[in-house]
Coordinates of C-alpha atoms in Angstrom, one line a residue:
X233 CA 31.2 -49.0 38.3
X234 CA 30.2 -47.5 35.0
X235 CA 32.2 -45.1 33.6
X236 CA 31.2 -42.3 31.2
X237 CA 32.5 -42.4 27.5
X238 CA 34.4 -39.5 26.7
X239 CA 32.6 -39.3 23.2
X240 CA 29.1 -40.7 22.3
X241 CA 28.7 -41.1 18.1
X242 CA 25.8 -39.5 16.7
X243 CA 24.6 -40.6 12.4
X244 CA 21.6 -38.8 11.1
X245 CA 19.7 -40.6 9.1
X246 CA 16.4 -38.9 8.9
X247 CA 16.9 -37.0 6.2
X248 CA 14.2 -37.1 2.8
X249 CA 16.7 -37.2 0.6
X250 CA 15.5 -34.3 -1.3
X251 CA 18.3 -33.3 -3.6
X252 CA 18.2 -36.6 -5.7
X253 CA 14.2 -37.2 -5.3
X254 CA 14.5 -39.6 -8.0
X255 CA 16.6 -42.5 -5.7
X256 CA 14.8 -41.9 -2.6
X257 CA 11.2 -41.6 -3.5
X258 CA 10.7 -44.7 -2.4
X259 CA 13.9 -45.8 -0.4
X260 CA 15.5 -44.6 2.7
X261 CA 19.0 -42.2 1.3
X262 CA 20.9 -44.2 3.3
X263 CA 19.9 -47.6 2.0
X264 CA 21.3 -46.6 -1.4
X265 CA 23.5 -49.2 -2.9
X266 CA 27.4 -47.9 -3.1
X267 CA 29.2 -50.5 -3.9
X268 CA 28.6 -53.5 -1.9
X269 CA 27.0 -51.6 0.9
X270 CA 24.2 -50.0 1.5
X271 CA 25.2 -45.9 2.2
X272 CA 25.1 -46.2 6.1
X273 CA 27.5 -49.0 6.2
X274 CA 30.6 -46.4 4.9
X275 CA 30.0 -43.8 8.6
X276 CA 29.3 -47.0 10.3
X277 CA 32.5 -48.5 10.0
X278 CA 34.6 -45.6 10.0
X279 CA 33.1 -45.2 13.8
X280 CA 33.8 -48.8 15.0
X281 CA 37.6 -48.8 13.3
X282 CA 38.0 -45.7 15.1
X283 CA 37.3 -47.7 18.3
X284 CA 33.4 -46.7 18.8
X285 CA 31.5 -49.3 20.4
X286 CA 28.1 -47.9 20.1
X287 CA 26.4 -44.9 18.3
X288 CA 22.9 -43.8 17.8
X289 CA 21.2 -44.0 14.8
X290 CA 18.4 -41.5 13.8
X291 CA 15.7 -42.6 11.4
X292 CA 12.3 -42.3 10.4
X293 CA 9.7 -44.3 12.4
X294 CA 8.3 -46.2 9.5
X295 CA 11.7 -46.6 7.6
X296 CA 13.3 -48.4 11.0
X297 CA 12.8 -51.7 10.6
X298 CA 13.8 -51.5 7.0
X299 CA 16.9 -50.0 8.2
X300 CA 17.8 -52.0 10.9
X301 CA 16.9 -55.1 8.9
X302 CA 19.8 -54.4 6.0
X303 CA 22.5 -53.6 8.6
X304 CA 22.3 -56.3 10.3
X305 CA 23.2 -58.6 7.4
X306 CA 26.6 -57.0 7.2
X307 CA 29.7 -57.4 8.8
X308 CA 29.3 -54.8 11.9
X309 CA 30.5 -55.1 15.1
X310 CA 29.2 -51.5 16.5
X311 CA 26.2 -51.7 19.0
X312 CA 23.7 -49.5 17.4
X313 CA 20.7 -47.8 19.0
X314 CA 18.0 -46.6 17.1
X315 CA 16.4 -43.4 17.5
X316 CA 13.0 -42.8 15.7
X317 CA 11.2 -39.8 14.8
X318 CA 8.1 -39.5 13.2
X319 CA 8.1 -39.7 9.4
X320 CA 6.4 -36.1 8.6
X321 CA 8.7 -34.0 10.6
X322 CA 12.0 -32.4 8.5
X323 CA 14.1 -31.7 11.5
X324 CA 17.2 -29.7 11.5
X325 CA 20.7 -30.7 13.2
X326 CA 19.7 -28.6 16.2
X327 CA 16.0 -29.9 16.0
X328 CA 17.1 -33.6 16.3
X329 CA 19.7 -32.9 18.8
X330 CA 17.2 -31.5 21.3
X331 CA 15.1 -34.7 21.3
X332 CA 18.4 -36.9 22.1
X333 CA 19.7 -34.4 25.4
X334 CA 18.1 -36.4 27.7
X335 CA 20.5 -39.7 26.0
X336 CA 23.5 -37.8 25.6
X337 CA 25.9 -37.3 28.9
X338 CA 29.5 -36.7 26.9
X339 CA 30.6 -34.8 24.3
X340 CA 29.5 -35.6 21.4
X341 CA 30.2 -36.5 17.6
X342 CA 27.6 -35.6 15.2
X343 CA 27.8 -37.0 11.2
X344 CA 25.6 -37.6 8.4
X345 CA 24.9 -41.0 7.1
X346 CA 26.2 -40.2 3.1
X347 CA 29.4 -39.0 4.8
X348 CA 32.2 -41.4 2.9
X349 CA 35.8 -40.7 3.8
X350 CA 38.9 -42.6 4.5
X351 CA 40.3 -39.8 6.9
X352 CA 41.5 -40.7 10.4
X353 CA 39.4 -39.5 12.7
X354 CA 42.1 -39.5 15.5
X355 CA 43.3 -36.6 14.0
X356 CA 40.2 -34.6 14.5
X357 CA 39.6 -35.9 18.1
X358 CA 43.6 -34.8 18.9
X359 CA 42.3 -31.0 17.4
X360 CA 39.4 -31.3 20.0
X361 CA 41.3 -32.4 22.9
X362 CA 44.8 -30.4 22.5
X363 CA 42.5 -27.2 22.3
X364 CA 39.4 -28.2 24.8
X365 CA 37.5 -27.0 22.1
X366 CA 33.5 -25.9 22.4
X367 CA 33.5 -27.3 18.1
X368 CA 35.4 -28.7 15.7
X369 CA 34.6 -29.2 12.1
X370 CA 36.1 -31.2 9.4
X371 CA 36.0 -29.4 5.6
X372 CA 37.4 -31.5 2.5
X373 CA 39.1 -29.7 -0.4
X374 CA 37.3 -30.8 -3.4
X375 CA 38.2 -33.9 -4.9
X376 CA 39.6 -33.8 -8.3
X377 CA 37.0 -35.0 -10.6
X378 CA 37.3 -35.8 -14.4
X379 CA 34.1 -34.5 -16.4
X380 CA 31.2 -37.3 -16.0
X381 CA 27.8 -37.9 -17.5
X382 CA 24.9 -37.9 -14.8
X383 CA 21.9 -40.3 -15.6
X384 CA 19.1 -38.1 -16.6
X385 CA 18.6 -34.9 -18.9
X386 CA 21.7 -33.2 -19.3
X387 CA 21.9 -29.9 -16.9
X388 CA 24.5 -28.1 -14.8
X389 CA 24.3 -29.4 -11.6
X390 CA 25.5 -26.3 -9.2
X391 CA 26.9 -27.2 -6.3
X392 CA 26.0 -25.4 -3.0
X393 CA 28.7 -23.2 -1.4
X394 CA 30.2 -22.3 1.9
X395 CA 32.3 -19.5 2.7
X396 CA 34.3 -20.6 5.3
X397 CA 36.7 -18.2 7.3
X398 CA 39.4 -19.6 9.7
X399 CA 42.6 -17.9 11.7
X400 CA 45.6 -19.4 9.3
X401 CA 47.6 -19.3 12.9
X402 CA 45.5 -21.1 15.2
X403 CA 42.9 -22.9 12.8
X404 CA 40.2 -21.3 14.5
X405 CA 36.4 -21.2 12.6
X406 CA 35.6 -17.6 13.2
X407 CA 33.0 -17.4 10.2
X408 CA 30.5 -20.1 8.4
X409 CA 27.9 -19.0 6.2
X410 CA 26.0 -20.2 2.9
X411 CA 27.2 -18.1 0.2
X412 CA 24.0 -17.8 -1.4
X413 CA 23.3 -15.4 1.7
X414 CA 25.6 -12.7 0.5
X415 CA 25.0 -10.9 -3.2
X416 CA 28.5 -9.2 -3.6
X417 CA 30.6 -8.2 -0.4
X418 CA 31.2 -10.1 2.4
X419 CA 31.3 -7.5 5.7
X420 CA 33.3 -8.9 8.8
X421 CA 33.3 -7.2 11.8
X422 CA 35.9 -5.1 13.2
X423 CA 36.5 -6.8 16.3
X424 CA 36.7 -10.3 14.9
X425 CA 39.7 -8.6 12.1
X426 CA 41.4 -7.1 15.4
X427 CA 41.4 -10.4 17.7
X428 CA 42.4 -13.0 14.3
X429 CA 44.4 -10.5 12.2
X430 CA 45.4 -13.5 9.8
X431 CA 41.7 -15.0 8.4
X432 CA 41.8 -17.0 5.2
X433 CA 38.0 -17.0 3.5
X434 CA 37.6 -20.5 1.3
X435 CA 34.8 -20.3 -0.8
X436 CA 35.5 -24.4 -2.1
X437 CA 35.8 -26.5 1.0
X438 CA 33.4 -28.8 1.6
X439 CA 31.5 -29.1 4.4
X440 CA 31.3 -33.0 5.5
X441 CA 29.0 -32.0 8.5
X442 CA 31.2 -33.8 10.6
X443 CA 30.9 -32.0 14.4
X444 CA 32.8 -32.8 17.7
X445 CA 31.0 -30.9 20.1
X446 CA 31.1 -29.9 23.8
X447 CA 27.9 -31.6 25.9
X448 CA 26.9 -28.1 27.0
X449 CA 26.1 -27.0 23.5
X450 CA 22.9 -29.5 23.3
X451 CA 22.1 -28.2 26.7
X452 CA 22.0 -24.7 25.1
X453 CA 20.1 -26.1 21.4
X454 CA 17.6 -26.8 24.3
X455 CA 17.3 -23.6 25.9
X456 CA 17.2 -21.9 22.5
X457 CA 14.8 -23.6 20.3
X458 CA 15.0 -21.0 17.8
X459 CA 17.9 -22.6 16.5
X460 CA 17.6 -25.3 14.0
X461 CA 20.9 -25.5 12.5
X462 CA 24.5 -25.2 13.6
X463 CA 25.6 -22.8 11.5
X464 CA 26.6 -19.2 13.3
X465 CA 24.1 -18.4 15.8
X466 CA 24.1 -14.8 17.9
X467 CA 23.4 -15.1 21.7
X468 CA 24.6 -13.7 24.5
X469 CA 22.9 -16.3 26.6
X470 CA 25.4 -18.9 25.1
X471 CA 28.1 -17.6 27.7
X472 CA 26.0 -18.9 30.5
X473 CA 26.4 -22.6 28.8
X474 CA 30.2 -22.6 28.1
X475 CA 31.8 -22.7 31.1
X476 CA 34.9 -24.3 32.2
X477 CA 36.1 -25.5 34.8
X478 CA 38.1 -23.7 37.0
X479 CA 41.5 -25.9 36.8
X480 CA 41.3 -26.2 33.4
X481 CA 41.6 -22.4 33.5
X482 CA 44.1 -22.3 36.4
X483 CA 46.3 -24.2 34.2
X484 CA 46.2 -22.4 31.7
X485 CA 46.8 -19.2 33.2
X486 CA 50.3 -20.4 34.9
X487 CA 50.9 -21.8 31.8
X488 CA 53.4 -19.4 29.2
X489 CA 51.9 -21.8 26.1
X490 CA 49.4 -19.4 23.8
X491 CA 47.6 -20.2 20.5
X492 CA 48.7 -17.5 18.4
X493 CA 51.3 -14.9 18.4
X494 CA 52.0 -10.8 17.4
X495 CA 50.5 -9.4 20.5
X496 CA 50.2 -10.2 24.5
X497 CA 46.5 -11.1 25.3
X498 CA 46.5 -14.6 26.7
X499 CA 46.1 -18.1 24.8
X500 CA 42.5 -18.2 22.9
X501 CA 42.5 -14.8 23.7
X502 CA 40.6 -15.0 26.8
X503 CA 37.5 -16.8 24.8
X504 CA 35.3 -19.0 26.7
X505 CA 33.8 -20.6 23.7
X506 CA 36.5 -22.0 21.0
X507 CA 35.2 -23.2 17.6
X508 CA 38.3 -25.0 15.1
X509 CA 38.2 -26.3 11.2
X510 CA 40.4 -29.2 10.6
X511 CA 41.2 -29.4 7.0
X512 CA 41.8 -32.1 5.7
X513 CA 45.1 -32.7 3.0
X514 CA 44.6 -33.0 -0.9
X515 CA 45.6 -36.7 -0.3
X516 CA 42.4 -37.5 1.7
X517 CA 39.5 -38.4 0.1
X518 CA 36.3 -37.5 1.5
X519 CA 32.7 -36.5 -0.2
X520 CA 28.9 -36.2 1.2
X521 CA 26.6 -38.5 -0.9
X522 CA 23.7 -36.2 -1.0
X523 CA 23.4 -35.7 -5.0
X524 CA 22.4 -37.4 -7.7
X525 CA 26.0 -36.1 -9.6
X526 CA 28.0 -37.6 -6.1
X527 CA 26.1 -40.6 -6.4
X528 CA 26.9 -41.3 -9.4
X529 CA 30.6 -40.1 -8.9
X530 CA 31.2 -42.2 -6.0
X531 CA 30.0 -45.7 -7.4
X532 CA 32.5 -45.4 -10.4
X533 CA 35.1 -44.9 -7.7
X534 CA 34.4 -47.5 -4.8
X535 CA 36.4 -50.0 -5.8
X536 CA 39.6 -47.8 -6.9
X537 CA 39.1 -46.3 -3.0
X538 CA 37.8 -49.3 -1.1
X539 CA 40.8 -50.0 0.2
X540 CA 41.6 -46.6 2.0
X541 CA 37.8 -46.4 2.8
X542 CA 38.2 -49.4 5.0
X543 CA 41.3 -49.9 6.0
X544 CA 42.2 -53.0 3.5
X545 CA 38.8 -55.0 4.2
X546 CA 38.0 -57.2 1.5
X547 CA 36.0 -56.4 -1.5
X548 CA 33.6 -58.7 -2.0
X549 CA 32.6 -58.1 -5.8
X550 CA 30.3 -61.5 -6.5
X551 CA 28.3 -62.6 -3.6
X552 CA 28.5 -66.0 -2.9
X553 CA 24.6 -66.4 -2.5
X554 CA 24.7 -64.6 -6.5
X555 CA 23.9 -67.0 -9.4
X556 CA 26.2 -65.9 -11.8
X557 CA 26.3 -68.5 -15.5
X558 CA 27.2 -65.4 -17.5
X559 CA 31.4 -65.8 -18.6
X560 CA 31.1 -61.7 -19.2
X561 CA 31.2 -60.4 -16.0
X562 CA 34.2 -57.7 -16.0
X563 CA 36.1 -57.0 -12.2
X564 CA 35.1 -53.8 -11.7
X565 CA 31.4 -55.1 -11.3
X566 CA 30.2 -55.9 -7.9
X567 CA 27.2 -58.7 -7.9
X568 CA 24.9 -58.7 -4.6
X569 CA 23.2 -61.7 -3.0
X570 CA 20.6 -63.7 -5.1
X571 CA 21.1 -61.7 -8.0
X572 CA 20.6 -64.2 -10.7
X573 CA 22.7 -63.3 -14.1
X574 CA 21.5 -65.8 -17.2
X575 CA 23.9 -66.8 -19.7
X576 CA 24.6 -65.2 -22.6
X577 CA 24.7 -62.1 -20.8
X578 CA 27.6 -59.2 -20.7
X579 CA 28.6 -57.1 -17.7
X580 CA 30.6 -54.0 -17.9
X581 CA 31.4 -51.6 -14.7
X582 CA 28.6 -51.8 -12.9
X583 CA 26.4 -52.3 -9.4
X584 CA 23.8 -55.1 -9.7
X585 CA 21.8 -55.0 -6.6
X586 CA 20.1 -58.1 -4.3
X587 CA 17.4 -60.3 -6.1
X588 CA 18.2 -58.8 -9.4
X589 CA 17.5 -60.9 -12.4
X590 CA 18.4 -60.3 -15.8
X591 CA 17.9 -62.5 -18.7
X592 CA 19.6 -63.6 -21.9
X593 CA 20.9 -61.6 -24.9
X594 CA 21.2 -58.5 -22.4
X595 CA 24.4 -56.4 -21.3
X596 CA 24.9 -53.7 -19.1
X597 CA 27.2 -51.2 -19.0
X598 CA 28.3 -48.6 -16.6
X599 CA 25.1 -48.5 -14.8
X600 CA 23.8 -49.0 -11.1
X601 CA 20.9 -51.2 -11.4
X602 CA 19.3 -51.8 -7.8
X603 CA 17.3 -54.8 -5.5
X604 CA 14.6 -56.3 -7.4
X605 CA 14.7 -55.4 -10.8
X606 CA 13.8 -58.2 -13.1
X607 CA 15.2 -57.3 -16.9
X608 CA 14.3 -59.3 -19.8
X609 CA 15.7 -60.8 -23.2
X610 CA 17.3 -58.3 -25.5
X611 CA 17.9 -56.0 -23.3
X612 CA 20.9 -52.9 -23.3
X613 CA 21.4 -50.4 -20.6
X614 CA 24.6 -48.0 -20.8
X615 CA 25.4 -45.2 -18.3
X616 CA 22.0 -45.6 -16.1
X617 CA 20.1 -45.7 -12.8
X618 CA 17.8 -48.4 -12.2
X619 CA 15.9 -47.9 -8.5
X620 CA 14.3 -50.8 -6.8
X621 CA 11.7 -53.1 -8.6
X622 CA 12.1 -51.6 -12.0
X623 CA 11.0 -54.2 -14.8
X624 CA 12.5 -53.4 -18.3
X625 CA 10.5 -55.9 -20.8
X626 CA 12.1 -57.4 -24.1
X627 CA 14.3 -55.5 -26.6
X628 CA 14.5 -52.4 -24.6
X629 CA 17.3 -50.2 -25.0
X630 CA 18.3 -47.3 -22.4
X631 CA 21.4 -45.1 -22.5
X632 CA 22.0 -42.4 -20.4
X633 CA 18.3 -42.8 -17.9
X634 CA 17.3 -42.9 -14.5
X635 CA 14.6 -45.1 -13.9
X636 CA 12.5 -44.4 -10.9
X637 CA 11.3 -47.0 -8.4
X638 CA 8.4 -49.9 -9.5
X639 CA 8.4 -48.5 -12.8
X640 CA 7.9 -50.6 -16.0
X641 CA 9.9 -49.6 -19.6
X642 CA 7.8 -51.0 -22.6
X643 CA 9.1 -54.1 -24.2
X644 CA 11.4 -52.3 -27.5
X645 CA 11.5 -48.7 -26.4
X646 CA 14.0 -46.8 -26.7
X647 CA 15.0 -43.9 -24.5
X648 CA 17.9 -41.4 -23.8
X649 CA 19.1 -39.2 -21.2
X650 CA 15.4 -39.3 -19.4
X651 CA 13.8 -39.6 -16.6
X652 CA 11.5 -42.8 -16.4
X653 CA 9.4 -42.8 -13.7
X654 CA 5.7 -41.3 -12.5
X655 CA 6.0 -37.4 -11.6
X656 CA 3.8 -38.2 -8.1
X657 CA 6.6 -40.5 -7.1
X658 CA 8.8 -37.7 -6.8
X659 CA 7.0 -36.2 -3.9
X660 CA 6.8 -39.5 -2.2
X661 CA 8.9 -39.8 0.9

């Protein structure tokens, strides 16, 4: 007999990557080297150490083999099954959902692939459970974050901004919008004031598009095709969807346990469909790798949180398949397989991805550099981003750049805080 999973995993990964155009041009987002591990890795794991055996991946059709070809080299025991779509459609959460309903039987747990976190999921899954809950979400408060320079020509990078509103007394989500939608006031209704008299409206969580949702919700995205995200939708038809069953509310009703308290409706107040935020504490570290400015932010900070990341696994920093004859190689570099480091060489605080070579008389310092770059004599980098196949000829010196995919730096230029790479690349995807 086969039994149903009470949860089935969900990772999008099909997304263009179109806030840091520069990284992906040319590379799937969640290939990106953090750390040790390529981006997908980080959701990955926290699904099978929270006792998922399987999950379904979504990707592009002609960035699947790619994919499926890097996580297989690492240390994952979760049973993955690939979903493709084709590579010119830019599918919402509600789009991509509808193509899986005929895959998904259980409720279901929907997360990004740049979602890094070392929160325990349990927690969220108890919230789901204890309440029977149609949604639940899961919001960060921001992390504290000491000023730092961003590869690239110095701007203001404004974050986007939900305002979220939740019942302080029963941690109910009873508003979500962008707050780019609103000018100047924010109107609630009078109904929704009356029924949650005690709403808090955060204008600084951080949404980690993390979503435990009741099956019959995709069986709705599918009736409504209008809808292409999950933020707050307006149907009446909805109610025909969220039904439950009838012990569930027979219990409930004999039952003198309620959610909330200052008046005498029943628990939930009578409300078929029950949407809850679970916060997480100032302790837990959590943050969507979708930037350039998080990018950069999280790979100076992977090895002082690797440890809570992954429950104490063990940080690789030189790959044993490396060839490593510099003596200047500080400990909070991390080295990937066959990257080949000549002597004479100095290493400072910094990611040096697979099949990387760089010659004598160079040093680099605070920098990501990625696979396949090939850097020559002479050579200084300081506080940049190198992409995949980058070759930086002789005497070169770069502070403060981002250099875009296949591109090649003139032997003794010099460049700062730039941009280094061909504007048609950018459109790429």
């Amino acid at each position: 007999m086969t039994f149903k999973p009470e949860f089935q995993a969900v990772i999008l990964a099909a997304g263009k990557g179109s806030r840091m155009p520069e990284l992906t041009a040319s590379k799937p987002k969640c290939l990106l080297p953090v750390g040790s591990k390529p981006l997908i890795w980080y959701p990955l794991l926290k699904l099978q150490q929270s006792g998922f055996k399987d999950a379904i991946l979504v990707v592009f059709e002609n960035q699947k083999v790619e994919i499926q070809n890097a996580i297989e080299k690492n240390d994952l025991e979760i049973k993955i099954e690939y979903f493709a779509i084709p590579s010119n459609e830019d599918l919402g959460t509600a789009d991509t959902l509808r193509l899986l309903v005929e895959k998904l039987k259980s409720d279901v747990i929907v997360m990004s692939c740049d979602l890094i976190t070392d929160i325990n999921l349990d927690n969220l899954l108890d919230l789901f459970r204890k309440h029977n809950a149609s949604l639940c979400t899961l919001f960060f408060n921001p992390q504290v974050q000491e000023p730092v320079v961003v590869p690239g020509p110095k701007s203001k990078h404004k974050p986007e901004r939900d305002l979220v509103g939740i019942d302080a007394q029963t941690n109910r989500l009873v508003f979500l919008a962008s707050a780019s939608d609103f000018e100047t006031d924010v109107s609630l209704p009078k109904v929704l004031l009356r029924k949650h008299t005690h709403i808090k409206i955060f204008s600084n969580l951080i949404d980690s598009h993390f979503y435990i949702m009741k099956n019959w919700i995709i069986k709705y995205l599918t009736y409504d095709k209008s809808i292409s995200t999950l933020k707050a939708q307006d149907s009446s038809d909805i109610f025909h969807f969220a039904k439950e069953a009838d012990l569930d509310v027979l219990v409930r009703e004999a039952s003198t346990c309620t959610d909330h308290y200052g008046d005498l409706k029943p628990a939930y107040h009578g409300d078929v469909i029950r949407c809850f935020s679970y916060v997480a504490d100032l302790k837990t570290f959590g943050i969507r790798v979708n930037t350039l400015p998080a990018y950069w932010y999280i790979n100076g900070k992977i090895i002082d949180k690797w440890s809570s990341i992954t429950n104490d696994k063990e940080l690789i920093k030189i790959d044993s398949k490396a060839d490593v004859k510099s003596n200047q190689v500080d400990d909070r570099c991390i080295v990937w397989e066959s990257c080949k480091l000549s002597e004479k060489t100095s290493f400072k605080n910094s990611i040096l991805g697979a099949n990387t070579v760089i010659n004598s008389f160079s040093r680099v310092f605070n920098s990501v550099v990625m696979n396949g770059v090939t850097i020559k004599e002479k050579v200084a980098l300081e506080n940049c981003i190198v992409c995949d196949g980058v070759v930086i000829e002789s005497g070169s010196q770069l502070k403060g750049c981002l250099v875009g995919s296949n591109h090649i730096v003139s032997e003794q230029s010099q460049h700062s805080n730039e941009v280094l790479t061909k504007s048609d690349r950018l459109m790429e995807f």
